[in-house]
Amino acid sequence: MHSGYYDLEAVAEGVRDGAHRQIIGGLWDEIGDHQMAFLKAQGLTPNDRLLDVGCGSLRLGARAIAYLDAGRYFGTDISETLIDAGRAQELDDALRARAPRDHFAVNDDFDFGFLPEPVDVAIAQSVFTHLPFNHLRRCLARLAPHMAVGGRFFVTYFDCPEDADLYLPRRQEPAGVVTHDYQDPYHYRMSDLERAVDRAPWRYQPIGDWNHPRGQQICVYVRT
Ligand SMILES: C[S@@+](CC[C@H](N)C(=O)[O-])C[C@H]1O[C@@H](n2cnc3c(N)ncnc32)[C@H](O)[C@@H]1O
């Protein structure tokens, strides 16, 4: 198991107990608003198609669906229970109609074949912080055919500076999260993030600090 999110039964049990917000990390309003403000500052417009990779229970989704034109939001997650809880409990009827169930896919191998058209913007917020390197490389390879040329994929990560020892645990401020090279939560070097492009048509661009409350950094992959 790469992370606790792969224990789908435990996740479902937590959702049954009413914890769909806590399971995806809590700080519901703070991190939801933070993502939305960041994407708008990066130029997201209501007409863009947005893909939320590892959308969970729609912390960003609830906000993005309200902002985007109807039918422009798409989400994927390993947990159907989280997606369904988000749709049932975080969206009202009007918002559910703007993001119908077939705008969501459930899989753990980054299969984006459900997307009807290329998307303009994608984000994976606090997803690759829970996954090993090969998952990021696979995600980039499989997402590329579904991104518009010039489209941007924002990815958050915990940083390990190039001159630091990758193999020691790192304390990430301001929240004191302890990250690792080989277990969840993971840290990465910038050079890892760049190397993850492999042969896929992306250009890696560092961004860095985006004032995330748990100290995650962000970078962007631009579809070439
Ligand atoms: C910390 S939560 C973040 C959720 C959401 N991005 C947000 O910021 O609210 C991580 C999410 O990634 C999902 N996830 C973990 N591994 C995944 C995989 N291999 N494919 C798709 N989703 C995955 C989890 O189920 C969970 O919903």
PDB file of N, CA and C in Angstrom, residues 137-194:
ATOM      1  N   ARG A 137       5.413  10.078 -12.685  1.00  0.00           N
ATOM      2  CA  ARG A 137       5.845   9.883 -14.077  1.00  0.00           C
ATOM      3  C   ARG A 137       4.709   9.281 -14.905  1.00  0.00           C
ATOM      4  N   ARG A 138       4.030   8.272 -14.340  1.00  0.00           N
ATOM      5  CA  ARG A 138       2.915   7.648 -15.059  1.00  0.00           C
ATOM      6  C   ARG A 138       1.785   8.645 -15.296  1.00  0.00           C
ATOM      7  N   CYS A 139       1.475   9.433 -14.273  1.00  0.00           N
ATOM      8  CA  CYS A 139       0.395  10.415 -14.410  1.00  0.00           C
ATOM      9  C   CYS A 139       0.708  11.387 -15.543  1.00  0.00           C
ATOM     10  N   LEU A 140       1.945  11.869 -15.585  1.00  0.00           N
ATOM     11  CA  LEU A 140       2.316  12.815 -16.649  1.00  0.00           C
ATOM     12  C   LEU A 140       2.198  12.164 -18.025  1.00  0.00           C
ATOM     13  N   ALA A 141       2.656  10.926 -18.128  1.00  0.00           N
ATOM     14  CA  ALA A 141       2.595  10.243 -19.427  1.00  0.00           C
ATOM     15  C   ALA A 141       1.150  10.037 -19.872  1.00  0.00           C
ATOM     16  N   ARG A 142       0.291   9.672 -18.936  1.00  0.00           N
ATOM     17  CA  ARG A 142      -1.085   9.340 -19.310  1.00  0.00           C
ATOM     18  C   ARG A 142      -1.970  10.576 -19.454  1.00  0.00           C
ATOM     19  N   LEU A 143      -1.574  11.666 -18.803  1.00  0.00           N
ATOM     20  CA  LEU A 143      -2.381  12.887 -18.908  1.00  0.00           C
ATOM     21  C   LEU A 143      -2.085  13.659 -20.195  1.00  0.00           C
ATOM     22  N   ALA A 144      -0.851  13.563 -20.670  1.00  0.00           N
ATOM     23  CA  ALA A 144      -0.435  14.397 -21.810  1.00  0.00           C
ATOM     24  C   ALA A 144      -1.414  14.349 -22.992  1.00  0.00           C
ATOM     25  N   PRO A 145      -1.893  13.159 -23.411  1.00  0.00           N
ATOM     26  CA  PRO A 145      -2.802  13.146 -24.564  1.00  0.00           C
ATOM     27  C   PRO A 145      -4.147  13.830 -24.307  1.00  0.00           C
ATOM     28  N   HIS A 146      -4.438  14.096 -23.039  1.00  0.00           N
ATOM     29  CA  HIS A 146      -5.750  14.684 -22.693  1.00  0.00           C
ATOM     30  C   HIS A 146      -5.637  16.149 -22.304  1.00  0.00           C
ATOM     31  N   MET A 147      -4.462  16.744 -22.520  1.00  0.00           N
ATOM     32  CA  MET A 147      -4.276  18.170 -22.218  1.00  0.00           C
ATOM     33  C   MET A 147      -4.186  18.951 -23.514  1.00  0.00           C
ATOM     34  N   ALA A 148      -4.804  20.122 -23.528  1.00  0.00           N
ATOM     35  CA  ALA A 148      -4.645  21.033 -24.657  1.00  0.00           C
ATOM     36  C   ALA A 148      -3.186  21.484 -24.733  1.00  0.00           C
ATOM     37  N   VAL A 149      -2.692  21.690 -25.942  1.00  0.00           N
ATOM     38  CA  VAL A 149      -1.329  22.228 -26.088  1.00  0.00           C
ATOM     39  C   VAL A 149      -1.283  23.596 -25.385  1.00  0.00           C
ATOM     40  N   GLY A 150      -0.278  23.793 -24.554  1.00  0.00           N
ATOM     41  CA  GLY A 150      -0.199  25.026 -23.748  1.00  0.00           C
ATOM     42  C   GLY A 150      -0.918  24.892 -22.411  1.00  0.00           C
ATOM     43  N   GLY A 151      -1.670  23.794 -22.243  1.00  0.00           N
ATOM     44  CA  GLY A 151      -2.379  23.572 -20.981  1.00  0.00           C
ATOM     45  C   GLY A 151      -1.397  23.365 -19.845  1.00  0.00           C
ATOM     46  N   ARG A 152      -1.847  23.637 -18.629  1.00  0.00           N
ATOM     47  CA  ARG A 152      -0.947  23.603 -17.467  1.00  0.00           C
ATOM     48  C   ARG A 152      -1.459  22.646 -16.398  1.00  0.00           C
ATOM     49  N   PHE A 153      -0.522  21.838 -15.892  1.00  0.00           N
ATOM     50  CA  PHE A 153      -0.823  20.872 -14.835  1.00  0.00           C
ATOM     51  C   PHE A 153      -0.033  21.285 -13.589  1.00  0.00           C
ATOM     52  N   PHE A 154      -0.752  21.745 -12.555  1.00  0.00           N
ATOM     53  CA  PHE A 154      -0.126  22.175 -11.306  1.00  0.00           C
ATOM     54  C   PHE A 154      -0.038  20.989 -10.349  1.00  0.00           C
ATOM     55  N   VAL A 155       1.134  20.805  -9.767  1.00  0.00           N
ATOM     56  CA  VAL A 155       1.382  19.656  -8.879  1.00  0.00           C
ATOM     57  C   VAL A 155       2.026  20.167  -7.588  1.00  0.00           C
ATOM     58  N   THR A 156       1.449  19.796  -6.449  1.00  0.00           N
ATOM     59  CA  THR A 156       2.071  20.173  -5.179  1.00  0.00           C
ATOM     60  C   THR A 156       2.959  19.033  -4.684  1.00  0.00           C
ATOM     61  N   TYR A 157       3.951  19.396  -3.898  1.00  0.00           N
ATOM     62  CA  TYR A 157       4.929  18.417  -3.421  1.00  0.00           C
ATOM     63  C   TYR A 157       5.613  18.957  -2.168  1.00  0.00           C
ATOM     64  N   PHE A 158       6.221  18.053  -1.412  1.00  0.00           N
ATOM     65  CA  PHE A 158       7.118  18.461  -0.336  1.00  0.00           C
ATOM     66  C   PHE A 158       8.533  18.472  -0.897  1.00  0.00           C
ATOM     67  N   ASP A 159       9.240  19.551  -0.605  1.00  0.00           N
ATOM     68  CA  ASP A 159      10.556  19.753  -1.217  1.00  0.00           C
ATOM     69  C   ASP A 159      11.680  19.126  -0.396  1.00  0.00           C
ATOM     70  N   CYS A 160      12.654  18.601  -1.123  1.00  0.00           N
ATOM     71  CA  CYS A 160      13.945  18.245  -0.535  1.00  0.00           C
ATOM     72  C   CYS A 160      15.000  19.035  -1.322  1.00  0.00           C
ATOM     73  N   PRO A 161      15.658  20.005  -0.701  1.00  0.00           N
ATOM     74  CA  PRO A 161      16.656  20.801  -1.440  1.00  0.00           C
ATOM     75  C   PRO A 161      17.714  19.902  -2.077  1.00  0.00           C
ATOM     76  N   GLU A 162      18.248  20.357  -3.194  1.00  0.00           N
ATOM     77  CA  GLU A 162      19.218  19.553  -3.953  1.00  0.00           C
ATOM     78  C   GLU A 162      20.438  19.188  -3.110  1.00  0.00           C
ATOM     79  N   ASP A 163      20.814  20.078  -2.178  1.00  0.00           N
ATOM     80  CA  ASP A 163      22.041  19.815  -1.413  1.00  0.00           C
ATOM     81  C   ASP A 163      21.767  19.108  -0.085  1.00  0.00           C
ATOM     82  N   ALA A 164      20.493  18.731   0.160  1.00  0.00           N
ATOM     83  CA  ALA A 164      20.169  18.033   1.412  1.00  0.00           C
ATOM     84  C   ALA A 164      20.220  16.522   1.187  1.00  0.00           C
ATOM     85  N   ASP A 165      20.270  15.761   2.289  1.00  0.00           N
ATOM     86  CA  ASP A 165      20.298  14.302   2.189  1.00  0.00           C
ATOM     87  C   ASP A 165      18.874  13.798   1.933  1.00  0.00           C
ATOM     88  N   LEU A 166      18.659  13.305   0.727  1.00  0.00           N
ATOM     89  CA  LEU A 166      17.331  12.837   0.295  1.00  0.00           C
ATOM     90  C   LEU A 166      16.799  11.733   1.195  1.00  0.00           C
ATOM     91  N   TYR A 167      17.714  10.939   1.768  1.00  0.00           N
ATOM     92  CA  TYR A 167      17.329   9.685   2.433  1.00  0.00           C
ATOM     93  C   TYR A 167      17.055   9.848   3.925  1.00  0.00           C
ATOM     94  N   LEU A 168      17.206  11.078   4.437  1.00  0.00           N
ATOM     95  CA  LEU A 168      16.865  11.344   5.834  1.00  0.00           C
ATOM     96  C   LEU A 168      15.464  11.940   5.912  1.00  0.00           C
ATOM     97  N   PRO A 169      14.727  11.689   7.005  1.00  0.00           N
ATOM     98  CA  PRO A 169      13.432  12.348   7.170  1.00  0.00           C
ATOM     99  C   PRO A 169      13.617  13.869   7.207  1.00  0.00           C
ATOM    100  N   ARG A 170      12.652  14.591   6.696  1.00  0.00           N
ATOM    101  CA  ARG A 170      12.714  16.063   6.693  1.00  0.00           C
ATOM    102  C   ARG A 170      11.481  16.625   7.397  1.00  0.00           C
ATOM    103  N   ARG A 171      11.685  17.636   8.207  1.00  0.00           N
ATOM    104  CA  ARG A 171      10.569  18.304   8.876  1.00  0.00           C
ATOM    105  C   ARG A 171      10.162  19.504   8.016  1.00  0.00           C
ATOM    106  N   GLN A 172       8.919  19.510   7.595  1.00  0.00           N
ATOM    107  CA  GLN A 172       8.439  20.555   6.687  1.00  0.00           C
ATOM    108  C   GLN A 172       7.667  21.606   7.476  1.00  0.00           C
ATOM    109  N   GLU A 173       8.182  22.821   7.484  1.00  0.00           N
ATOM    110  CA  GLU A 173       7.510  23.915   8.207  1.00  0.00           C
ATOM    111  C   GLU A 173       6.513  24.598   7.271  1.00  0.00           C
ATOM    112  N   PRO A 174       5.426  25.202   7.782  1.00  0.00           N
ATOM    113  CA  PRO A 174       5.226  25.572   9.177  1.00  0.00           C
ATOM    114  C   PRO A 174       4.507  24.511  10.017  1.00  0.00           C
ATOM    115  N   ALA A 175       4.047  23.417   9.434  1.00  0.00           N
ATOM    116  CA  ALA A 175       3.194  22.506  10.213  1.00  0.00           C
ATOM    117  C   ALA A 175       3.974  21.362  10.851  1.00  0.00           C
ATOM    118  N   GLY A 176       5.264  21.214  10.491  1.00  0.00           N
ATOM    119  CA  GLY A 176       6.073  20.164  11.102  1.00  0.00           C
ATOM    120  C   GLY A 176       5.809  18.776  10.543  1.00  0.00           C
ATOM    121  N   VAL A 177       5.239  18.690   9.342  1.00  0.00           N
ATOM    122  CA  VAL A 177       5.038  17.384   8.702  1.00  0.00           C
ATOM    123  C   VAL A 177       6.411  16.765   8.440  1.00  0.00           C
ATOM    124  N   VAL A 178       6.578  15.488   8.786  1.00  0.00           N
ATOM    125  CA  VAL A 178       7.865  14.820   8.559  1.00  0.00           C
ATOM    126  C   VAL A 178       7.741  13.956   7.304  1.00  0.00           C
ATOM    127  N   THR A 179       8.594  14.244   6.322  1.00  0.00           N
ATOM    128  CA  THR A 179       8.490  13.584   5.016  1.00  0.00           C
ATOM    129  C   THR A 179       9.690  12.677   4.767  1.00  0.00           C
ATOM    130  N   HIS A 180       9.536  11.788   3.785  1.00  0.00           N
ATOM    131  CA  HIS A 180      10.535  10.740   3.524  1.00  0.00           C
ATOM    132  C   HIS A 180      10.729  10.563   2.016  1.00  0.00           C
ATOM    133  N   ASP A 181      11.850   9.904   1.681  1.00  0.00           N
ATOM    134  CA  ASP A 181      12.070   9.573   0.264  1.00  0.00           C
ATOM    135  C   ASP A 181      11.297   8.311  -0.128  1.00  0.00           C
ATOM    136  N   TYR A 182      10.989   7.436   0.839  1.00  0.00           N
ATOM    137  CA  TYR A 182      10.487   6.104   0.482  1.00  0.00           C
ATOM    138  C   TYR A 182       9.149   5.759   1.105  1.00  0.00           C
ATOM    139  N   GLN A 183       8.547   6.647   1.849  1.00  0.00           N
ATOM    140  CA  GLN A 183       7.234   6.349   2.422  1.00  0.00           C
ATOM    141  C   GLN A 183       6.428   7.618   2.580  1.00  0.00           C
ATOM    142  N   ASP A 184       5.125   7.441   2.636  1.00  0.00           N
ATOM    143  CA  ASP A 184       4.177   8.534   2.774  1.00  0.00           C
ATOM    144  C   ASP A 184       4.322   9.206   4.143  1.00  0.00           C
ATOM    145  N   PRO A 185       4.361  10.550   4.161  1.00  0.00           N
ATOM    146  CA  PRO A 185       4.372  11.518   3.079  1.00  0.00           C
ATOM    147  C   PRO A 185       5.771  11.649   2.455  1.00  0.00           C
ATOM    148  N   TYR A 186       5.792  11.777   1.139  1.00  0.00           N
ATOM    149  CA  TYR A 186       7.037  11.775   0.357  1.00  0.00           C
ATOM    150  C   TYR A 186       7.576  13.191   0.143  1.00  0.00           C
ATOM    151  N   HIS A 187       8.902  13.303   0.054  1.00  0.00           N
ATOM    152  CA  HIS A 187       9.496  14.555  -0.438  1.00  0.00           C
ATOM    153  C   HIS A 187      10.250  14.262  -1.745  1.00  0.00           C
ATOM    154  N   TYR A 188      10.395  15.320  -2.537  1.00  0.00           N
ATOM    155  CA  TYR A 188      11.087  15.207  -3.833  1.00  0.00           C
ATOM    156  C   TYR A 188      12.045  16.358  -4.030  1.00  0.00           C
ATOM    157  N   ARG A 189      13.111  16.064  -4.781  1.00  0.00           N
ATOM    158  CA  ARG A 189      13.977  17.138  -5.249  1.00  0.00           C
ATOM    159  C   ARG A 189      13.341  17.759  -6.495  1.00  0.00           C
ATOM    160  N   MET A 190      13.666  19.016  -6.732  1.00  0.00           N
ATOM    161  CA  MET A 190      13.214  19.650  -7.982  1.00  0.00           C
ATOM    162  C   MET A 190      13.673  18.834  -9.189  1.00  0.00           C
ATOM    163  N   SER A 191      14.899  18.291  -9.102  1.00  0.00           N
ATOM    164  CA  SER A 191      15.401  17.513 -10.247  1.00  0.00           C
ATOM    165  C   SER A 191      14.587  16.237 -10.454  1.00  0.00           C
ATOM    166  N   ASP A 192      13.987  15.682  -9.368  1.00  0.00           N
ATOM    167  CA  ASP A 192      13.077  14.535  -9.525  1.00  0.00           C
ATOM    168  C   ASP A 192      11.845  14.956 -10.323  1.00  0.00           C
ATOM    169  N   LEU A 193      11.309  16.130  -9.955  1.00  0.00           N
ATOM    170  CA  LEU A 193      10.075  16.596 -10.608  1.00  0.00           C
ATOM    171  C   LEU A 193      10.322  16.828 -12.096  1.00  0.00           C
ATOM    172  N   GLU A 194      11.505  17.327 -12.393  1.00  0.00           N
ATOM    173  CA  GLU A 194      11.851  17.584 -13.792  1.00  0.00           C
ATOM    174  C   GLU A 194      12.027  16.255 -14.540  1.00  0.00           C
TER     175      GLU A 194
END
